[in-house]
Amino acid sequence: MAENEKTALITGITGQDGSYLTELLLEKGYAVHGVVRRTSNLVRSRIEHLRGDENIYGKSLFLHYGDLSDGTTLRRIFSEVQPDELYHLAGQSHVGLSFEIPESTCEEIGMATLRLLEIARDQPRPVKIYHASSSEIFGNALESPQTENTPLRPASPYGCAKAFATQLARVYRDSYGLFVCNGILYNHESPRRGENFVTRKIARAVARIARGLDQELSLGSLESRRDWGRAEDYVAAMWLMLQQAKPADYVVATGESHSVRDFVEAAFSVVNLPSAKYVKHNPAFDRPADPARLVGSPKKIREELGWEPRGSFDDLVREMVEAELAAVDAGMDA
């Protein structure tokens, strides 16, 4: 390994953020190690292009089997990898699903974070840690936009679990001097978003409708509002946090609020179709509690770290719809 080469360990490497972060770190000359579950053999498509590159896989990218519930294996991986930076991105990441599987959501997010903090505390060399927090810790926020100092009021089991993990990270930073940053990320999307997320569902349906394969798009509330950004921009923010002399927490957001309706209309405009003709409301998709005014203030990260998102809301929607059109067209040609 080169003298100045840094080593990063990523949990959740096969996810949307993990795959973009891996690409970013490889570009910056890192050796990147990822923790994967044995069951995730079938869902590595987001990093398959890297695994299939013999100049990368086994040379600067390495995968290790492990589970966040298995402290012994995690310690073994830490001992083997000796990371300079840990990016903890793994965990059940679907807010709606957390109402159906609250116990495993809290176990995966809360206890797994505690386990990793304990392991990091025992390392012979200091490890810089990025913890993936979430705007969902604010839930039914008392103020809008939210900042790093906004009180936590989670409105879902997912939000509660993330709030617990976020506070733990702060406790370990304050009590043990660990370099740990909470990235309080607002919704960030990409063509690699999971298919059970509303943005990907919309983009996919619009592409299929445009190609005559589907006739309608069934959604829950169109009035739910979110602060949506581009995942590629947000992983750059994660990296920036760990390059600082001192750890801190940062809200990563666009500062703009858009409704599901806005996303739908922008998506249909990419293919020049009227959204009203195809969209149907299905109450089954409405959530038990939906945070009303989640929009973040990126003032701190812009001023302190110089971070700026590179793409707009319309850019994001266009990227997602065009990727789905390409996928549909490739399938039709096959």
Backbone as numpy.savetxt, mean C-alpha at the origin, in Angstrom:
# Nx Ny Nz CAx CAy CAz Cx Cy Cz
29.20 -8.38 -1.84 28.36 -7.19 -1.84 29.24 -5.94 -1.84
28.88 -4.95 -2.64 29.66 -3.72 -2.71 29.67 -3.02 -1.36
30.74 -2.29 -1.11 30.93 -1.61 0.17 29.73 -0.73 0.54
29.26 0.05 -0.45 28.22 1.03 -0.14 26.81 0.51 -0.46
26.70 -0.75 -0.82 25.39 -1.30 -1.15 24.57 -1.50 0.11
23.35 -1.00 0.09 22.45 -1.19 1.24 21.62 -2.43 1.02
21.19 -3.02 2.14 20.33 -4.20 2.08 18.98 -3.86 2.68
17.93 -4.15 1.93 16.56 -3.90 2.40 15.82 -5.21 2.53
14.99 -5.30 3.57 14.10 -6.45 3.76 12.67 -5.93 3.68
11.86 -6.56 2.83 10.49 -6.11 2.62 9.51 -7.22 2.99
8.58 -6.91 3.89 7.44 -7.82 4.09 6.34 -7.32 3.16
5.59 -8.25 2.57 4.56 -7.83 1.62 5.15 -7.48 0.26
6.25 -8.12 -0.11 6.94 -7.80 -1.36 6.10 -8.13 -2.59
5.18 -9.09 -2.47 4.37 -9.47 -3.65 3.14 -8.58 -3.83
2.92 -7.63 -2.92 1.78 -6.73 -3.03 2.05 -5.58 -3.98
1.03 -4.75 -4.17 1.17 -3.58 -5.04 2.37 -2.73 -4.64
2.39 -2.28 -3.37 3.46 -1.39 -2.92 4.81 -2.10 -2.91
4.81 -3.36 -2.49 6.05 -4.13 -2.42 6.72 -4.24 -3.77
5.92 -4.45 -4.81 6.51 -4.62 -6.15 7.11 -3.31 -6.67
6.40 -2.19 -6.46 6.93 -0.90 -6.91 8.16 -0.50 -6.09
8.10 -0.77 -4.77 9.24 -0.45 -3.91 10.47 -1.27 -4.31
10.26 -2.54 -4.63 11.36 -3.40 -5.06 12.04 -2.82 -6.30
11.24 -2.40 -7.27 11.80 -1.80 -8.49 12.60 -0.54 -8.17
12.05 0.29 -7.29 12.74 1.53 -6.90 14.08 1.25 -6.23
14.08 0.30 -5.27 15.31 0.00 -4.53 16.36 -0.66 -5.42
15.93 -1.52 -6.33 16.88 -2.14 -7.26 17.53 -1.07 -8.14
16.73 -0.10 -8.57 17.27 1.01 -9.37 18.32 1.79 -8.59
18.14 1.86 -7.27 19.06 2.61 -6.42 20.25 1.77 -5.96
20.35 0.54 -6.47 21.52 -0.28 -6.17 21.44 -1.10 -4.90
20.26 -1.27 -4.34 20.08 -2.07 -3.13 20.14 -3.57 -3.44
20.50 -4.34 -2.43 20.18 -5.76 -2.42 18.82 -5.87 -1.73
17.84 -6.46 -2.40 16.48 -6.49 -1.88 16.09 -7.93 -1.51
15.66 -8.09 -0.27 15.20 -9.39 0.22 13.72 -9.26 0.57
12.94 -10.25 0.18 11.50 -10.21 0.46 11.06 -11.45 1.21
10.10 -11.25 2.12 9.51 -12.37 2.85 8.23 -12.77 2.12
8.13 -14.04 1.74 6.93 -14.53 1.06 6.38 -15.76 1.78
5.07 -15.86 1.77 4.44 -17.05 2.35 4.48 -18.18 1.34
4.56 -19.40 1.82 4.55 -20.55 0.90 3.28 -20.56 0.06
2.19 -20.09 0.63 0.94 -20.10 -0.11 0.90 -19.01 -1.18
1.87 -18.08 -1.15 1.80 -17.00 -2.14 2.51 -17.35 -3.44
2.83 -18.64 -3.61 3.44 -19.10 -4.87 2.68 -18.64 -6.09
1.35 -18.66 -5.98 0.51 -18.40 -7.14 0.24 -16.93 -7.37
0.61 -16.08 -6.42 0.25 -14.67 -6.56 1.49 -13.78 -6.59
2.51 -14.23 -7.29 3.72 -13.41 -7.39 3.77 -12.65 -8.70
2.63 -12.54 -9.39 2.66 -11.96 -10.73 3.24 -10.55 -10.74
3.07 -9.80 -9.63 3.55 -8.42 -9.62 5.07 -8.33 -9.65
5.77 -9.38 -9.19 7.24 -9.34 -9.25 7.80 -10.44 -10.16
6.91 -11.07 -10.93 7.34 -12.19 -11.78 8.36 -11.73 -12.83
8.19 -10.49 -13.32 9.14 -9.98 -14.32 10.54 -9.83 -13.73
10.62 -9.63 -12.42 11.93 -9.52 -11.75 12.49 -10.90 -11.44
11.61 -11.79 -11.02 12.05 -13.17 -10.73 12.57 -13.86 -11.98
11.98 -13.51 -13.12 12.37 -14.15 -14.37 13.62 -13.56 -15.00
14.17 -12.51 -14.39 15.36 -11.85 -14.94 16.60 -12.41 -14.24
17.39 -13.19 -14.99 18.56 -13.86 -14.37 19.65 -12.88 -13.95
19.58 -11.64 -14.45 20.54 -10.62 -14.01 20.15 -10.01 -12.66
18.91 -10.27 -12.24 18.41 -9.69 -10.99 18.19 -10.76 -9.92
17.37 -11.79 -10.26 16.99 -12.77 -9.24 18.19 -13.64 -8.84
18.42 -13.69 -7.53 19.57 -14.46 -7.03 20.85 -13.65 -7.00
20.79 -12.43 -7.57 21.96 -11.55 -7.55 21.72 -10.29 -6.71
20.60 -9.60 -6.99 20.25 -8.44 -6.16 18.85 -8.55 -5.57
18.10 -9.57 -5.97 16.77 -9.82 -5.41 16.69 -11.26 -4.90
16.25 -11.38 -3.63 16.20 -12.69 -2.99 14.87 -12.82 -2.25
14.27 -14.01 -2.31 13.02 -14.26 -1.60 13.23 -15.30 -0.52
12.57 -15.09 0.62 12.70 -16.00 1.76 11.30 -16.44 2.19
11.12 -17.72 2.41 9.84 -18.20 2.91 9.72 -17.86 4.40
8.58 -17.30 4.75 8.35 -16.97 6.15 6.91 -16.55 6.33
6.48 -16.50 7.57 5.12 -16.07 7.89 5.21 -15.09 9.04
4.42 -14.03 9.00 4.51 -13.00 10.03 4.05 -13.49 11.39
3.42 -14.66 11.43 3.01 -15.22 12.73 4.11 -16.10 13.32
5.18 -16.31 12.57 6.25 -17.24 12.97 7.52 -16.47 13.33
7.62 -16.10 14.61 8.75 -15.30 15.07 10.09 -15.98 14.87
10.14 -17.30 15.03 11.42 -18.03 14.89 11.98 -17.88 13.48
11.13 -18.09 12.49 11.57 -17.96 11.11 11.96 -16.52 10.78
11.19 -15.57 11.27 11.50 -14.16 11.02 12.87 -13.80 11.60
13.17 -14.31 12.81 14.48 -14.04 13.41 15.60 -14.65 12.56
15.35 -15.84 12.02 16.35 -16.50 11.18 16.62 -15.67 9.93
15.54 -15.14 9.33 15.68 -14.32 8.12 16.48 -13.04 8.44
16.15 -12.39 9.55 16.89 -11.19 9.97 18.37 -11.50 10.14
18.65 -12.63 10.79 20.04 -13.02 11.06 20.80 -13.25 9.76
20.12 -13.86 8.79 20.74 -14.16 7.50 20.93 -12.91 6.64
19.91 -12.05 6.63 19.90 -10.89 5.73 20.66 -9.69 6.33
20.54 -9.50 7.65 21.12 -8.34 8.34 20.77 -7.04 7.61
19.50 -6.72 7.53 19.08 -5.56 6.74 19.49 -4.23 7.34
19.76 -3.26 6.45 19.96 -1.88 6.88 18.59 -1.21 7.05
17.66 -1.61 6.19 16.32 -1.02 6.20 15.27 -2.12 6.13
14.22 -1.96 6.94 13.09 -2.88 6.91 11.86 -2.10 6.49
11.19 -2.58 5.45 9.93 -1.98 5.01 8.82 -2.97 5.32
8.02 -2.64 6.33 6.96 -3.55 6.76 5.64 -3.14 6.09
5.33 -3.85 5.00 4.15 -3.53 4.20 3.07 -4.61 4.28
3.41 -5.77 4.83 2.49 -6.92 4.77 1.32 -6.76 5.72
0.28 -7.53 5.44 -0.89 -7.56 6.31 -2.16 -7.46 5.50
-3.24 -7.97 6.02 -4.55 -7.88 5.37 -4.83 -6.40 5.10
-5.04 -6.04 3.85 -5.09 -4.61 3.52 -6.44 -4.13 3.01
-7.46 -4.95 3.14 -8.78 -4.55 2.62 -9.69 -4.13 3.77
-10.08 -2.86 3.78 -10.87 -2.31 4.89 -12.21 -3.03 5.02
-12.92 -3.17 3.90 -14.24 -3.82 3.93 -14.17 -5.24 4.44
-13.14 -5.96 3.99 -12.97 -7.37 4.40 -12.71 -7.50 5.89
-12.13 -6.45 6.49 -11.78 -6.53 7.92 -13.01 -6.67 8.82
-14.19 -6.27 8.32 -15.42 -6.47 9.10 -15.81 -7.95 9.12
-15.41 -8.68 8.08 -15.75 -10.10 8.00 -14.73 -10.98 8.70
-13.46 -10.56 8.70 -12.41 -11.35 9.36 -11.62 -10.47 10.33
-12.31 -9.92 11.36 -11.66 -8.96 12.26 -10.50 -9.55 13.05
-10.66 -10.80 13.50 -9.62 -11.38 14.36 -8.31 -11.58 13.61
-8.37 -12.17 12.42 -7.14 -12.39 11.66 -6.55 -11.07 11.18
-7.42 -10.08 10.90 -6.93 -8.75 10.50 -6.09 -8.15 11.62
-6.61 -8.21 12.85 -5.87 -7.63 13.99 -4.60 -8.42 14.29
-4.65 -9.73 14.13 -3.47 -10.57 14.36 -2.39 -10.24 13.33
-2.78 -10.20 12.06 -1.82 -9.96 10.97 -1.20 -8.58 11.05
-2.01 -7.59 11.40 -1.51 -6.21 11.39 -0.88 -5.82 12.72
-1.58 -6.09 13.81 -1.10 -5.66 15.13 0.04 -6.49 15.68
-0.21 -7.78 15.86 0.79 -8.65 16.49 2.02 -8.84 15.61
1.82 -8.88 14.30 2.97 -9.04 13.40 3.91 -7.84 13.51
3.34 -6.65 13.63 4.17 -5.45 13.77 4.94 -5.48 15.08
4.27 -5.90 16.17 4.94 -6.03 17.46 6.10 -7.02 17.37
5.87 -8.15 16.72 6.89 -9.19 16.55 8.14 -8.61 15.84
7.91 -7.87 14.76 9.02 -7.31 13.99 9.77 -6.23 14.79
9.04 -5.43 15.55 9.69 -4.40 16.38 10.58 -5.05 17.44
10.10 -6.14 18.02 10.89 -6.86 19.03 12.16 -7.45 18.42
12.01 -8.02 17.22 13.18 -8.60 16.55 14.18 -7.50 16.20
13.68 -6.39 15.69 14.55 -5.27 15.32 15.30 -4.73 16.53
14.63 -4.73 17.68 15.24 -4.23 18.92 16.43 -5.08 19.34
16.40 -6.35 18.97 17.46 -7.28 19.37 18.63 -7.35 18.38
18.56 -6.62 17.28 19.60 -6.73 16.27 20.91 -6.09 16.73
22.05 -6.72 16.38 23.34 -6.15 16.79 23.63 -4.80 16.12
23.09 -4.63 14.89 23.25 -3.34 14.20 21.89 -2.67 14.10
21.83 -1.34 14.23 20.53 -0.65 14.13 19.89 -0.86 12.75
18.58 -1.03 12.75 17.82 -1.19 11.51 16.87 -0.01 11.40
16.84 0.61 10.23 15.85 1.66 10.00 14.56 1.00 9.53
13.44 1.37 10.17 12.18 0.66 9.91 11.13 1.62 9.35
10.51 1.18 8.26 9.35 1.87 7.74 8.13 1.03 8.07
7.16 1.62 8.78 5.91 0.91 9.07 4.78 1.52 8.25
4.09 0.66 7.51 2.97 1.12 6.68 1.74 1.35 7.53
1.56 2.59 7.96 0.33 2.96 8.65 -0.71 3.28 7.58
-1.80 3.90 7.97 -2.90 4.11 7.02 -3.77 5.28 7.45
-4.36 5.95 6.48 -5.31 7.02 6.79 -6.50 6.51 7.59
-6.74 5.19 7.53 -7.88 4.60 8.23 -7.75 4.71 9.76
-6.55 5.07 10.26 -6.41 5.29 11.71 -7.21 6.51 12.15
-7.50 7.42 11.22 -8.25 8.63 11.56 -9.76 8.38 11.51
-10.18 7.43 10.67 -11.59 7.04 10.61 -12.54 8.21 10.51
-13.40 8.35 11.51 -14.34 9.47 11.55 -13.61 10.69 12.12
-12.76 11.27 11.29 -11.84 12.31 11.74 -12.57 13.55 12.25
-11.95 14.16 13.27 -12.52 15.36 13.87 -12.17 16.60 13.07
-11.17 16.49 12.18 -10.77 17.65 11.38 -10.41 17.19 9.98
-10.49 18.12 9.05 -10.15 17.82 7.67 -9.48 19.04 7.04
-8.33 18.91 6.40 -7.59 17.66 6.19 -6.91 17.18 7.47
-6.50 15.91 7.47 -5.82 15.33 8.62 -4.31 15.56 8.52
-3.69 15.72 9.69 -2.24 15.88 9.77 -1.67 14.78 10.67
-0.36 14.81 10.87 0.31 13.84 11.74 -0.19 13.93 13.18
-0.82 15.05 13.55 -1.27 15.25 14.93 -2.78 15.09 15.12
-3.48 14.71 14.07 -4.93 14.50 14.17 -5.22 13.30 15.09
-6.17 13.44 16.03 -6.51 12.30 16.91 -6.97 11.08 16.13
-6.63 9.90 16.65 -7.01 8.65 15.99 -8.43 8.27 16.38
-9.27 8.02 15.37 -10.66 7.61 15.61 -11.06 6.56 14.58
-10.42 5.40 14.58 -10.68 4.41 13.54 -12.14 3.96 13.52
-12.61 3.63 12.29 -14.02 3.26 12.12 -14.18 1.85 11.56
-13.11 1.05 11.60 -13.17 -0.33 11.10 -12.17 -1.17 11.87
-12.34 -2.50 11.89 -11.33 -3.35 12.53 -9.94 -3.12 11.91
-9.88 -2.91 10.61 -8.60 -2.61 9.95 -7.98 -1.33 10.52
-8.80 -0.28 10.63 -8.32 0.99 11.18 -7.84 0.84 12.62
-8.57 0.05 13.41 -8.17 -0.19 14.81 -6.82 -0.91 14.88
-6.65 -1.93 14.03 -5.40 -2.69 14.02 -4.24 -1.80 13.60
-4.45 -0.98 12.58 -3.40 -0.06 12.12 -3.07 1.00 13.19
-4.10 1.45 13.91 -3.87 2.44 14.99 -3.00 1.82 16.09
-3.29 0.58 16.44 -2.51 -0.16 17.45 -1.05 -0.28 17.00
-0.84 -0.71 15.74 0.51 -0.90 15.22 1.26 0.44 15.13
0.53 1.49 14.75 1.14 2.82 14.62 1.61 3.33 15.98
0.77 3.15 17.00 1.14 3.58 18.35 2.30 2.76 18.90
2.30 1.46 18.58 3.43 0.60 19.00 4.74 1.11 18.41
4.71 1.47 17.13 5.91 1.98 16.46 6.42 3.23 17.19
5.49 4.09 17.58 5.88 5.31 18.31 6.47 4.98 19.67
5.86 4.01 20.36 6.37 3.60 21.68 7.79 3.06 21.58
8.04 2.21 20.56 9.38 1.63 20.40 10.40 2.68 19.97
9.95 3.68 19.24 10.85 4.78 18.86 11.22 5.61 20.10
10.19 5.93 20.90 10.42 6.78 22.07 11.11 6.05 23.21
10.75 4.78 23.41 11.25 4.04 24.58 12.61 3.39 24.34
12.83 2.89 23.11 14.05 2.13 22.83 14.98 2.82 21.83
14.56 3.98 21.33 15.40 4.70 20.38 15.48 4.05 19.01
14.50 3.19 18.68 14.50 2.58 17.35 14.22 3.64 16.29
14.89 3.51 15.14 14.59 4.38 14.01 13.40 3.77 13.30
12.21 4.27 13.62 10.99 3.73 12.98 10.09 4.88 12.57
9.67 4.86 11.31 8.79 5.88 10.75 7.43 5.28 10.42
6.38 5.99 10.78 5.04 5.61 10.33 4.72 6.40 9.08
4.50 5.70 7.98 4.02 6.36 6.77 2.50 6.27 6.79
1.84 7.40 7.06 0.37 7.41 7.14 -0.14 7.67 5.74
-0.25 6.58 4.98 -0.59 6.69 3.56 -2.09 6.70 3.33
-2.49 7.63 2.48 -3.88 7.65 2.03 -3.99 6.71 0.83
-5.22 6.51 0.35 -5.43 5.52 -0.72 -4.50 5.77 -1.89
-3.80 4.73 -2.30 -2.91 4.86 -3.45 -3.11 3.65 -4.34
-3.26 3.93 -5.60 -3.73 2.93 -6.55 -2.75 2.80 -7.71
-2.98 1.78 -8.53 -2.14 1.55 -9.71 -2.77 0.40 -10.50
-2.26 0.13 -11.69 -2.75 -1.05 -12.42 -2.50 -2.36 -11.67
-1.62 -2.34 -10.66 -1.32 -3.55 -9.89 -2.21 -3.69 -8.65
-3.17 -2.82 -8.47 -4.08 -2.90 -7.33 -4.83 -4.23 -7.38
-5.14 -4.79 -6.20 -5.90 -6.04 -6.14 -7.29 -5.86 -6.75
-7.82 -6.94 -7.31 -9.10 -6.84 -8.02 -10.29 -6.63 -7.10
-10.10 -6.81 -5.78 -11.22 -6.59 -4.86 -11.29 -5.13 -4.38
-10.42 -4.26 -4.91 -10.48 -2.84 -4.55 -11.32 -2.09 -5.58
-12.08 -1.11 -5.11 -13.08 -0.47 -5.97 -12.46 0.20 -7.20
-11.27 0.78 -7.05 -10.66 1.47 -8.19 -10.32 0.49 -9.31
-9.77 -0.67 -8.94 -9.42 -1.68 -9.94 -10.69 -2.28 -10.55
-11.69 -2.46 -9.69 -12.97 -3.01 -10.17 -13.58 -2.08 -11.22
-13.53 -0.77 -10.95 -14.08 0.21 -11.89 -13.29 0.19 -13.20
-11.96 0.25 -13.10 -11.12 0.30 -14.30 -11.34 -0.94 -15.17
-11.43 -2.09 -14.51 -11.60 -3.35 -15.23 -12.96 -3.40 -15.93
-14.00 -3.00 -15.19 -15.36 -3.02 -15.76 -15.48 -2.05 -16.94
-14.89 -0.87 -16.81 -14.95 0.12 -17.89 -14.29 -0.43 -19.16
-13.14 -1.09 -18.99 -12.44 -1.67 -20.14 -13.30 -2.76 -20.80
-13.92 -3.59 -19.97 -14.74 -4.68 -20.51 -16.01 -4.15 -21.19
-16.60 -3.11 -20.61 -17.78 -2.49 -21.23 -17.38 -1.86 -22.57
-16.23 -1.19 -22.58 -15.76 -0.54 -23.81 -15.52 -1.55 -24.93
-15.16 -2.77 -24.55 -14.90 -3.80 -25.56 -16.10 -4.71 -25.80
-17.23 -4.35 -25.18 -18.47 -5.10 -25.43 -18.57 -6.41 -24.68
-17.75 -6.59 -23.64 -17.76 -7.86 -22.89 -18.70 -7.81 -21.68
-18.97 -6.62 -21.16 -19.88 -6.45 -20.03 -20.87 -5.33 -20.36
-21.99 -5.33 -19.62 -23.01 -4.31 -19.88 -23.22 -3.34 -18.73
-22.75 -3.74 -17.52 -22.97 -2.82 -16.39 -21.88 -2.93 -15.33
-21.83 -1.91 -14.49 -20.88 -1.84 -13.37 -21.70 -1.65 -12.10
-21.61 -2.62 -11.19 -22.39 -2.60 -9.96 -21.52 -2.14 -8.79
-21.94 -1.05 -8.12 -21.13 -0.46 -7.05 -21.97 -0.12 -5.83
-21.27 0.06 -4.70 -21.92 0.56 -3.48 -22.09 2.07 -3.59
-21.92 2.78 -2.49 -22.13 4.23 -2.48 -21.16 4.95 -3.42
-21.71 5.79 -4.27 -20.88 6.59 -5.18 -20.41 7.88 -4.52
-20.95 8.14 -3.32 -20.60 9.42 -2.66 -19.43 9.27 -1.70
-18.97 8.04 -1.44 -17.78 7.86 -0.58 -16.63 8.63 -1.20
-15.92 9.36 -0.35 -14.81 10.20 -0.86 -13.48 9.70 -0.32
-12.45 9.79 -1.15 -11.11 9.38 -0.75 -10.08 10.33 -1.34
-8.93 10.32 -0.72 -7.76 11.05 -1.21 -6.94 10.00 -1.96
-7.05 9.98 -3.29 -6.41 8.93 -4.09 -5.12 9.41 -4.75
-4.04 8.66 -4.57 -2.78 8.98 -5.22 -2.24 7.80 -5.99
-1.05 7.98 -6.57 -0.40 6.93 -7.36 0.58 6.14 -6.51
0.47 4.83 -6.51 1.33 3.98 -5.68 2.81 4.22 -5.95
3.18 4.42 -7.21 4.59 4.65 -7.53 5.15 5.89 -6.82
4.32 6.93 -6.72 4.75 8.15 -6.02 4.90 7.88 -4.52
4.01 7.03 -3.99 3.98 6.82 -2.54 5.13 5.94 -2.05
5.59 4.99 -2.88 6.73 4.17 -2.43 8.01 5.02 -2.39
8.07 6.05 -3.24 9.22 6.97 -3.18 9.25 7.69 -1.84
8.06 8.00 -1.31 7.96 8.65 0.00 8.46 7.72 1.10
8.15 6.43 0.99 8.63 5.46 1.99 10.16 5.48 2.07
10.78 5.42 0.88 12.24 5.40 0.82 12.82 6.69 1.42
12.24 7.83 1.06 12.72 9.11 1.56 12.75 9.17 3.08
11.72 8.62 3.72 11.63 8.66 5.18 12.84 8.00 5.85
13.32 6.91 5.25 14.43 6.17 5.87 15.80 6.74 5.51
15.83 7.79 4.69 17.12 8.41 4.35 17.42 9.61 5.25
16.52 9.89 6.19 16.70 11.06 7.06 17.56 10.73 8.28
18.07 11.77 8.91 18.92 11.58 10.11 18.07 11.16 11.31
16.81 11.63 11.36 15.94 11.32 12.50 14.61 10.75 12.01
14.06 9.78 12.75 12.78 9.20 12.35 11.61 10.10 12.74
10.55 10.04 11.95 9.34 10.80 12.24 8.18 10.15 11.51
6.98 10.62 11.80 5.78 10.13 11.11 5.37 11.15 10.04
4.89 10.63 8.92 4.51 11.52 7.82 3.19 11.08 7.18
2.30 12.04 6.96 1.12 11.81 6.14 1.56 11.88 4.69
1.17 10.87 3.90 1.47 10.87 2.47 0.12 10.88 1.75
-0.16 12.00 1.09 -1.48 12.21 0.50 -1.37 13.24 -0.62
-2.46 13.42 -1.35 -2.47 14.44 -2.40 -3.06 15.75 -1.89
-3.86 15.65 -0.80 -4.55 16.83 -0.30 -5.84 17.12 -1.05
-6.19 16.24 -2.01 -7.42 16.40 -2.78 -8.39 15.27 -2.47
-9.66 15.59 -2.40 -10.69 14.58 -2.14 -11.51 14.35 -3.40
-11.71 13.08 -3.74 -12.54 12.72 -4.89 -13.53 11.64 -4.46
-14.72 11.68 -5.06 -15.73 10.66 -4.75 -15.56 9.47 -5.68
-16.19 8.35 -5.30 -16.22 7.19 -6.19 -16.85 7.60 -7.52
-17.85 8.46 -7.45 -18.51 8.96 -8.67 -17.49 9.68 -9.58
-16.62 10.49 -8.97 -15.57 11.17 -9.74 -14.69 10.16 -10.47
-14.33 9.10 -9.73 -13.45 8.07 -10.32 -14.16 7.38 -11.48
-15.44 7.05 -11.25 -16.24 6.39 -12.30 -16.33 7.26 -13.54
-16.66 8.54 -13.35 -16.82 9.43 -14.50 -15.51 9.63 -15.25
-14.40 9.76 -14.50 -13.09 9.92 -15.14 -12.72 8.66 -15.93
-13.07 7.50 -15.37 -12.75 6.23 -16.04 -13.54 6.07 -17.34
-14.84 6.38 -17.29 -15.66 6.26 -18.51 -15.24 7.30 -19.55
-14.75 8.46 -19.10 -14.35 9.48 -20.07 -13.11 9.03 -20.86
-12.30 8.15 -20.27 -11.12 7.62 -20.99 -11.56 6.87 -22.24
-12.72 6.19 -22.16 -13.21 5.40 -23.31 -14.40 6.08 -24.01
-14.62 7.37 -23.64 -15.68 8.18 -24.29 -17.07 7.53 -24.23
-17.41 7.05 -23.03 -18.75 6.48 -22.82 -19.43 7.21 -21.66
-20.78 7.31 -21.67 -21.51 7.96 -20.56 -21.65 7.00 -19.37
-21.15 7.40 -18.22 -21.17 6.51 -17.05 -22.60 6.18 -16.60
-23.49 7.15 -16.70 -24.87 6.96 -16.19 -25.57 5.77 -16.84
-25.21 5.46 -18.04 -25.87 4.38 -18.78 -25.51 3.00 -18.21
-24.35 2.89 -17.57 -23.83 1.56 -17.20 -23.74 1.30 -15.69
-23.78 2.34 -14.87 -23.53 2.16 -13.43 -24.83 1.89 -12.67
-24.82 0.82 -11.85 -25.97 0.46 -11.02 -25.53 0.42 -9.55
-26.40 0.91 -8.69 -26.08 0.87 -7.26 -26.51 -0.46 -6.65
-25.62 -1.06 -5.88 -25.93 -2.31 -5.19 -25.67 -2.11 -3.70
-26.74 -2.05 -2.88 -26.58 -1.78 -1.44 -25.70 -2.82 -0.73
-25.57 -4.01 -1.32 -24.74 -5.06 -0.70 -23.28 -4.62 -0.58
-22.86 -3.67 -1.41 -21.47 -3.21 -1.38 -21.25 -2.02 -0.45
-22.33 -1.52 0.16 -22.19 -0.41 1.11 -21.52 -0.93 2.38
-20.62 -0.14 2.96 -19.91 -0.57 4.18 -20.70 -0.22 5.42
-20.53 -1.01 6.53 -21.23 -0.71 7.79 -20.93 0.70 8.30
-19.66 1.13 8.18 -19.28 2.48 8.61 -18.24 2.98 7.63
-18.50 4.12 7.04 -17.58 4.62 6.02 -17.09 6.01 6.42
-15.79 6.16 6.68 -15.25 7.47 7.05 -15.59 8.51 5.98
-16.13 9.62 6.43 -16.70 10.57 5.48 -15.69 11.53 4.85
-14.74 12.01 5.65 -13.92 13.11 5.14 -12.42 12.81 5.22
-12.01 11.67 4.72 -10.59 11.34 4.78 -9.83 12.02 3.64
-9.14 13.07 3.99 -8.26 13.75 3.05 -7.05 14.23 3.85
-5.86 13.97 3.33 -4.65 14.22 4.11 -3.92 15.49 3.71
-3.20 16.05 4.65 -2.35 17.21 4.36 -0.90 16.75 4.20
-0.34 16.85 2.97 1.04 16.43 2.76 2.06 17.53 3.08
1.63 18.57 3.82 2.48 19.74 4.09 3.83 19.35 4.72
3.80 18.49 5.74 5.04 18.14 6.45 6.03 17.42 5.54
5.56 16.40 4.81 6.50 15.63 3.98 7.01 16.47 2.80
6.19 17.38 2.32 6.64 18.27 1.24 7.72 19.21 1.75
7.48 19.80 2.92 8.42 20.80 3.45 9.70 20.16 3.98
9.58 19.02 4.69 10.76 18.43 5.33 11.55 17.50 4.41
10.85 16.76 3.54 11.54 15.77 2.70 11.54 16.12 1.21
10.81 17.18 0.84 10.77 17.59 -0.56 10.01 16.64 -1.47
9.11 15.86 -0.87 8.34 14.89 -1.68 7.22 15.58 -2.45
7.04 15.22 -3.70 5.93 15.71 -4.51 5.38 14.55 -5.34
4.06 14.39 -5.40 3.51 13.38 -6.31 3.77 13.81 -7.76
4.06 12.83 -8.61 4.41 13.15 -10.00 3.20 13.11 -10.94
2.13 12.43 -10.53 0.97 12.31 -11.40 -0.30 12.81 -10.72
-1.29 13.21 -11.52 -2.56 13.73 -11.01 -3.59 12.61 -10.87
-4.74 12.97 -10.32 -5.86 12.02 -10.21 -6.27 11.50 -11.59
-6.39 12.40 -12.55 -6.78 11.99 -13.91 -5.71 11.08 -14.54
-4.44 11.37 -14.27 -3.35 10.51 -14.77 -3.51 9.09 -14.23
-3.81 9.01 -12.92 -3.97 7.71 -12.26 -5.10 6.91 -12.90
-6.25 7.55 -13.06 -7.42 6.85 -13.63 -7.10 6.38 -15.05
-6.48 7.26 -15.84 -6.14 6.91 -17.22 -5.18 5.72 -17.27
-4.15 5.74 -16.41 -3.18 4.63 -16.36 -3.88 3.31 -16.08
-4.80 3.33 -15.11 -5.48 2.10 -14.70 -6.40 1.58 -15.80
-7.17 2.47 -16.43 -8.09 2.04 -17.49 -7.31 1.54 -18.71
-6.25 2.26 -19.08 -5.46 1.85 -20.25 -4.79 0.49 -20.03
-4.34 0.24 -18.79 -3.74 -1.07 -18.48 -4.78 -2.18 -18.61
-6.03 -1.91 -18.18 -7.09 -2.91 -18.30 -7.49 -3.12 -19.76
-7.52 -2.05 -20.53 -7.82 -2.19 -21.96 -6.77 -3.06 -22.65
-5.50 -2.82 -22.31 -4.42 -3.61 -22.89 -4.55 -5.08 -22.52
-4.94 -5.33 -21.25 -5.09 -6.72 -20.78 -6.26 -7.40 -21.49
-7.36 -6.68 -21.66 -8.53 -7.23 -22.35 -8.18 -7.52 -23.81
-7.50 -6.57 -24.45 -7.13 -6.73 -25.86 -6.18 -7.91 -26.05
-5.24 -8.07 -25.11 -4.30 -9.19 -25.19 -5.04 -10.52 -25.05
-6.05 -10.54 -24.16 -6.86 -11.74 -23.96 -7.69 -12.07 -25.18
-8.21 -11.04 -25.83 -9.05 -11.25 -27.02 -8.21 -11.73 -28.21
-6.94 -11.32 -28.22 -6.05 -11.75 -29.31 -5.59 -13.19 -29.12
-5.57 -13.61 -27.85 -5.00 -14.93 -27.54 -5.80 -16.05 -28.17
